[in-house]
PDB file of C-alpha atoms in Angstrom:
ATOM      1  CA  UNK A   1      58.287 191.045  16.920  1.00 47.00           C
ATOM      2  CA  UNK A   2      54.303 192.370  15.346  1.00 47.00           C
ATOM      3  CA  UNK A   3      53.518 188.522  16.112  1.00 48.00           C
ATOM      4  CA  UNK A   4      54.707 188.373  19.905  1.00 48.00           C
ATOM      5  CA  UNK A   5      53.396 191.881  20.824  1.00 45.00           C
ATOM      6  CA  UNK A   6      49.308 190.250  19.355  1.00 49.00           C
ATOM      7  CA  UNK A   7      50.194 186.742  21.619  1.00 48.00           C
ATOM      8  CA  UNK A   8      51.197 189.304  24.324  1.00 48.00           C
ATOM      9  CA  UNK A   9      47.911 191.226  23.672  1.00 48.00           C
ATOM     10  CA  UNK A  10      45.777 188.201  24.075  1.00 50.00           C
ATOM     11  CA  UNK A  11      46.834 186.569  26.545  1.00 50.00           C
ATOM     12  CA  UNK A  12      46.932 190.026  28.325  1.00 50.00           C
ATOM     13  CA  UNK A  13      43.084 190.347  27.285  1.00 50.00           C
ATOM     14  CA  UNK A  14      41.880 186.134  28.597  1.00 52.00           C
ATOM     15  CA  UNK A  15      44.059 187.698  31.921  1.00 55.00           C
ATOM     16  CA  UNK A  16      42.203 190.657  32.675  1.00 76.00           C
ATOM     17  CA  UNK A  17      38.533 188.904  32.610  1.00 85.00           C
ATOM     18  CA  UNK A  18      38.558 187.276  36.195  1.00 92.00           C
ATOM     19  CA  UNK A  19      37.040 183.494  37.031  1.00 93.00           C
ATOM     20  CA  UNK A  20      33.112 184.173  37.888  1.00 94.00           C
ATOM     21  CA  UNK A  21      32.937 182.475  40.912  1.00 94.00           C
ATOM     22  CA  UNK A  22      30.208 184.145  41.978  1.00 96.00           C
ATOM     23  CA  UNK A  23      28.287 183.590  38.720  1.00 95.00           C
ATOM     24  CA  UNK A  24      29.517 179.444  38.969  1.00 96.00           C
ATOM     25  CA  UNK A  25      28.441 179.644  42.693  1.00 96.00           C
ATOM     26  CA  UNK A  26      24.650 181.568  42.178  1.00 96.00           C
ATOM     27  CA  UNK A  27      24.017 179.364  38.953  1.00 96.00           C
ATOM     28  CA  UNK A  28      25.315 176.044  41.756  1.00 96.00           C
ATOM     29  CA  UNK A  29      22.660 177.054  43.659  1.00 97.00           C
ATOM     30  CA  UNK A  30      20.052 177.916  41.812  1.00 97.00           C
ATOM     31  CA  UNK A  31      20.626 174.271  40.471  1.00 96.00           C
ATOM     32  CA  UNK A  32      20.456 173.459  43.281  1.00 97.00           C
ATOM     33  CA  UNK A  33      17.174 174.964  44.006  1.00 96.00           C
ATOM     34  CA  UNK A  34      15.294 173.510  40.868  1.00 96.00           C
ATOM     35  CA  UNK A  35      15.849 170.273  42.599  1.00 96.00           C
ATOM     36  CA  UNK A  36      14.721 170.702  45.315  1.00 96.00           C
ATOM     37  CA  UNK A  37      11.775 172.646  43.690  1.00 95.00           C
ATOM     38  CA  UNK A  38      10.685 169.027  41.968  1.00 94.00           C
ATOM     39  CA  UNK A  39      11.885 170.030  39.373  1.00 95.00           C
ATOM     40  CA  UNK A  40      13.483 166.864  37.238  1.00 94.00           C
ATOM     41  CA  UNK A  41       9.740 165.948  38.244  1.00 93.00           C
ATOM     42  CA  UNK A  42       8.144 168.912  36.645  1.00 93.00           C
ATOM     43  CA  UNK A  43       9.891 170.766  34.685  1.00 94.00           C
ATOM     44  CA  UNK A  44      12.495 167.898  33.002  1.00 95.00           C
ATOM     45  CA  UNK A  45      14.193 170.013  29.750  1.00 96.00           C
ATOM     46  CA  UNK A  46      14.029 173.156  31.754  1.00 96.00           C
ATOM     47  CA  UNK A  47      16.078 171.685  34.350  1.00 96.00           C
ATOM     48  CA  UNK A  48      19.187 169.495  31.092  1.00 96.00           C
ATOM     49  CA  UNK A  49      18.851 172.857  29.404  1.00 97.00           C
ATOM     50  CA  UNK A  50      20.481 174.296  32.836  1.00 97.00           C
ATOM     51  CA  UNK A  51      23.092 171.495  33.431  1.00 97.00           C
ATOM     52  CA  UNK A  52      23.706 171.372  30.229  1.00 97.00           C
ATOM     53  CA  UNK A  53      25.408 174.244  30.464  1.00 97.00           C
ATOM     54  CA  UNK A  54      26.359 174.338  34.244  1.00 97.00           C
ATOM     55  CA  UNK A  55      28.645 171.476  32.531  1.00 97.00           C
ATOM     56  CA  UNK A  56      29.357 173.937  29.490  1.00 97.00           C
ATOM     57  CA  UNK A  57      30.819 176.576  32.204  1.00 97.00           C
ATOM     58  CA  UNK A  58      32.517 174.690  34.310  1.00 97.00           C
ATOM     59  CA  UNK A  59      34.308 173.410  30.798  1.00 97.00           C
ATOM     60  CA  UNK A  60      34.912 176.997  30.043  1.00 96.00           C
ATOM     61  CA  UNK A  61      36.742 178.131  33.505  1.00 96.00           C
ATOM     62  CA  UNK A  62      38.626 174.777  33.466  1.00 96.00           C
ATOM     63  CA  UNK A  63      39.649 175.847  30.098  1.00 96.00           C
ATOM     64  CA  UNK A  64      40.550 179.318  31.165  1.00 95.00           C
ATOM     65  CA  UNK A  65      38.315 181.149  29.019  1.00 96.00           C
ATOM     66  CA  UNK A  66      35.664 182.557  31.411  1.00 96.00           C
ATOM     67  CA  UNK A  67      34.411 184.894  29.083  1.00 96.00           C
ATOM     68  CA  UNK A  68      32.096 182.411  28.189  1.00 96.00           C
ATOM     69  CA  UNK A  69      31.651 180.968  31.309  1.00 96.00           C
ATOM     70  CA  UNK A  70      30.749 183.636  32.084  1.00 96.00           C
ATOM     71  CA  UNK A  71      28.002 183.146  30.231  1.00 97.00           C
ATOM     72  CA  UNK A  72      27.174 180.022  30.034  1.00 97.00           C
ATOM     73  CA  UNK A  73      26.821 180.595  34.257  1.00 97.00           C
ATOM     74  CA  UNK A  74      24.143 182.693  33.592  1.00 97.00           C
ATOM     75  CA  UNK A  75      22.407 180.750  31.400  1.00 97.00           C
ATOM     76  CA  UNK A  76      22.512 178.013  33.551  1.00 97.00           C
ATOM     77  CA  UNK A  77      21.096 180.351  35.840  1.00 97.00           C
ATOM     78  CA  UNK A  78      18.319 181.547  34.779  1.00 97.00           C
ATOM     79  CA  UNK A  79      17.541 177.547  32.529  1.00 97.00           C
ATOM     80  CA  UNK A  80      17.140 176.951  36.597  1.00 97.00           C
ATOM     81  CA  UNK A  81      15.177 180.169  37.646  1.00 97.00           C
ATOM     82  CA  UNK A  82      13.562 179.190  35.553  1.00 97.00           C
ATOM     83  CA  UNK A  83      13.346 175.117  36.076  1.00 96.00           C
ATOM     84  CA  UNK A  84      12.433 176.589  39.588  1.00 97.00           C
ATOM     85  CA  UNK A  85       9.389 178.159  38.819  1.00 96.00           C
ATOM     86  CA  UNK A  86       7.133 175.986  37.178  1.00 96.00           C
ATOM     87  CA  UNK A  87       8.363 172.980  39.185  1.00 95.00           C
ATOM     88  CA  UNK A  88       6.684 175.207  42.390  1.00 95.00           C
ATOM     89  CA  UNK A  89       3.600 176.186  39.445  1.00 95.00           C
ATOM     90  CA  UNK A  90       3.190 172.786  38.845  1.00 94.00           C
ATOM     91  CA  UNK A  91       2.850 171.341  42.418  1.00 92.00           C
ATOM     92  CA  UNK A  92       0.324 174.101  43.354  1.00 94.00           C
ATOM     93  CA  UNK A  93      -1.751 172.939  41.093  1.00 94.00           C
ATOM     94  CA  UNK A  94      -1.341 169.864  42.188  1.00 93.00           C
ATOM     95  CA  UNK A  95      -2.219 170.528  44.943  1.00 93.00           C
ATOM     96  CA  UNK A  96      -4.859 172.507  43.493  1.00 95.00           C
ATOM     97  CA  UNK A  97      -6.107 170.286  41.460  1.00 95.00           C
ATOM     98  CA  UNK A  98      -6.602 168.154  44.469  1.00 95.00           C
ATOM     99  CA  UNK A  99      -8.583 170.079  46.592  1.00 96.00           C
ATOM    100  CA  UNK A 100     -10.973 170.555  43.605  1.00 95.00           C
ATOM    101  CA  UNK A 101     -11.890 166.697  43.397  1.00 95.00           C
ATOM    102  CA  UNK A 102     -12.269 167.146  46.944  1.00 95.00           C
ATOM    103  CA  UNK A 103     -14.013 169.038  46.586  1.00 94.00           C
ATOM    104  CA  UNK A 104     -15.527 167.241  44.329  1.00 94.00           C
ATOM    105  CA  UNK A 105     -16.330 164.333  46.238  1.00 94.00           C
ATOM    106  CA  UNK A 106     -17.996 165.714  48.974  1.00 93.00           C
ATOM    107  CA  UNK A 107     -20.387 167.369  46.976  1.00 92.00           C
ATOM    108  CA  UNK A 108     -21.112 163.746  45.513  1.00 92.00           C
ATOM    109  CA  UNK A 109     -21.442 163.047  48.805  1.00 90.00           C
ATOM    110  CA  UNK A 110     -23.337 165.605  50.186  1.00 88.00           C
ATOM    111  CA  UNK A 111     -25.819 165.521  47.366  1.00 87.00           C
ATOM    112  CA  UNK A 112     -26.469 161.856  48.078  1.00 86.00           C
ATOM    113  CA  UNK A 113     -26.993 162.623  51.052  1.00 84.00           C
ATOM    114  CA  UNK A 114     -29.193 164.625  50.934  1.00 83.00           C
ATOM    115  CA  UNK A 115     -31.685 162.962  48.092  1.00 79.00           C
ATOM    116  CA  UNK A 116     -31.954 159.794  49.984  1.00 70.00           C
ATOM    117  CA  UNK A 117     -34.364 161.598  53.303  1.00 60.00           C
ATOM    118  CA  UNK A 118     -35.799 158.413  54.686  1.00 55.00           C
ATOM    119  CA  UNK A 119     -32.041 157.422  54.975  1.00 51.00           C
ATOM    120  CA  UNK A 120     -30.865 160.861  56.353  1.00 47.00           C
ATOM    121  CA  UNK A 121     -33.314 160.519  59.179  1.00 50.00           C
ATOM    122  CA  UNK A 122     -32.656 156.847  60.598  1.00 52.00           C
ATOM    123  CA  UNK A 123     -30.110 158.390  61.180  1.00 53.00           C
ATOM    124  CA  UNK A 124     -30.180 160.396  63.205  1.00 54.00           C
ATOM    125  CA  UNK A 125     -33.376 158.644  64.968  1.00 53.00           C
ATOM    126  CA  UNK A 126     -33.469 157.731  68.079  1.00 54.00           C
ATOM    127  CA  UNK A 127     -32.288 153.835  68.431  1.00 55.00           C
ATOM    128  CA  UNK A 128     -35.659 153.527  71.886  1.00 55.00           C
ATOM    129  CA  UNK A 129     -38.849 153.731  70.014  1.00 53.00           C
ATOM    130  CA  UNK A 130     -40.561 154.839  73.423  1.00 56.00           C
ATOM    131  CA  UNK A 131     -40.030 158.996  73.632  1.00 54.00           C
ATOM    132  CA  UNK A 132     -43.922 159.780  71.582  1.00 52.00           C
ATOM    133  CA  UNK A 133     -43.840 161.688  68.183  1.00 55.00           C
ATOM    134  CA  UNK A 134     -43.630 165.541  68.169  1.00 53.00           C
ATOM    135  CA  UNK A 135     -46.495 165.802  65.601  1.00 56.00           C
ATOM    136  CA  UNK A 136     -48.091 164.382  68.373  1.00 58.00           C
ATOM    137  CA  UNK A 137     -47.353 167.194  71.217  1.00 53.00           C
ATOM    138  CA  UNK A 138     -49.991 169.722  71.879  1.00 58.00           C
ATOM    139  CA  UNK A 139     -48.750 172.685  71.950  1.00 56.00           C
ATOM    140  CA  UNK A 140     -48.837 175.377  74.969  1.00 56.00           C
ATOM    141  CA  UNK A 141     -50.986 176.931  76.572  1.00 56.00           C
ATOM    142  CA  UNK A 142     -49.520 181.021  76.096  1.00 55.00           C
ATOM    143  CA  UNK A 143     -47.252 181.611  73.185  1.00 48.00           C
ATOM    144  CA  UNK A 144     -44.516 183.846  73.069  1.00 49.00           C
ATOM    145  CA  UNK A 145     -45.655 185.183  69.294  1.00 51.00           C
ATOM    146  CA  UNK A 146     -49.452 186.333  70.941  1.00 50.00           C
ATOM    147  CA  UNK A 147     -48.988 189.586  71.129  1.00 52.00           C
ATOM    148  CA  UNK A 148     -49.271 192.101  75.055  1.00 52.00           C
ATOM    149  CA  UNK A 149     -52.507 192.993  76.836  1.00 53.00           C
ATOM    150  CA  UNK A 150     -53.669 195.530  75.235  1.00 54.00           C
ATOM    151  CA  UNK A 151     -52.187 199.317  76.357  1.00 53.00           C
ATOM    152  CA  UNK A 152     -49.153 198.021  77.970  1.00 55.00           C
ATOM    153  CA  UNK A 153     -46.129 197.615  75.560  1.00 53.00           C
ATOM    154  CA  UNK A 154     -42.630 197.963  76.512  1.00 53.00           C
ATOM    155  CA  UNK A 155     -42.663 200.802  79.096  1.00 55.00           C
ATOM    156  CA  UNK A 156     -38.731 201.670  80.269  1.00 56.00           C
ATOM    157  CA  UNK A 157     -37.711 201.490  84.114  1.00 54.00           C
ATOM    158  CA  UNK A 158     -36.487 205.073  85.979  1.00 56.00           C
ATOM    159  CA  UNK A 159     -32.966 205.302  86.279  1.00 54.00           C
ATOM    160  CA  UNK A 160     -33.355 206.407  89.726  1.00 54.00           C
ATOM    161  CA  UNK A 161     -35.422 205.018  92.294  1.00 54.00           C
ATOM    162  CA  UNK A 162     -38.706 206.454  93.281  1.00 52.00           C
ATOM    163  CA  UNK A 163     -39.463 207.590  96.073  1.00 56.00           C
ATOM    164  CA  UNK A 164     -42.607 207.622  97.966  1.00 58.00           C
ATOM    165  CA  UNK A 165     -45.954 209.835  97.216  1.00 57.00           C
ATOM    166  CA  UNK A 166     -43.746 210.563  92.936  1.00 56.00           C
ATOM    167  CA  UNK A 167     -44.583 209.755  89.996  1.00 55.00           C
ATOM    168  CA  UNK A 168     -41.703 206.573  88.289  1.00 52.00           C
ATOM    169  CA  UNK A 169     -43.010 206.995  84.586  1.00 53.00           C
ATOM    170  CA  UNK A 170     -42.453 210.194  84.010  1.00 52.00           C
ATOM    171  CA  UNK A 171     -44.986 212.566  82.076  1.00 50.00           C
ATOM    172  CA  UNK A 172     -44.701 214.225  78.806  1.00 50.00           C
ATOM    173  CA  UNK A 173     -46.582 217.802  80.500  1.00 50.00           C
ATOM    174  CA  UNK A 174     -43.730 218.794  82.911  1.00 50.00           C
ATOM    175  CA  UNK A 175     -43.833 218.759  86.249  1.00 49.00           C
ATOM    176  CA  UNK A 176     -47.056 218.338  88.272  1.00 51.00           C
ATOM    177  CA  UNK A 177     -47.898 219.061  91.776  1.00 49.00           C
TER     178      UNK A 177
END
């Protein structure tokens, strides 16, 4: 009688744990996301752990060991999430490295261009050499950099039109007749 009660408790204990369908689905989705992120290239070890644990979880499900299956599915999901994160990080690092190399190449090219000014100047020289060189051109008769005539300076324009007989520039002494 005691063995029958022990078997009943054992069977009843297994039956009380529901199948971890949700945990299995989450693990499977995370595995697919890791594969999509190229984890096979960037994080193959972590992806392998995740796949192995997922297979173990499927085996436990088939054997109706639902508690084990739930634990293995959760471990598989975590490993797949880690593999995905490592893959995304590695892909970002690869993009950064490519940009750094491109920047270094452009800097080197720029330094080469500035180190040979004769070559750079000839690249931009006009094909027609009939125009006189700029060094031989005379300066204009009046320069914009000369000082304004003495005593004048900036004047303000009155905001209202001046009437005949009125001074258009206001004075500091007030109104005078």
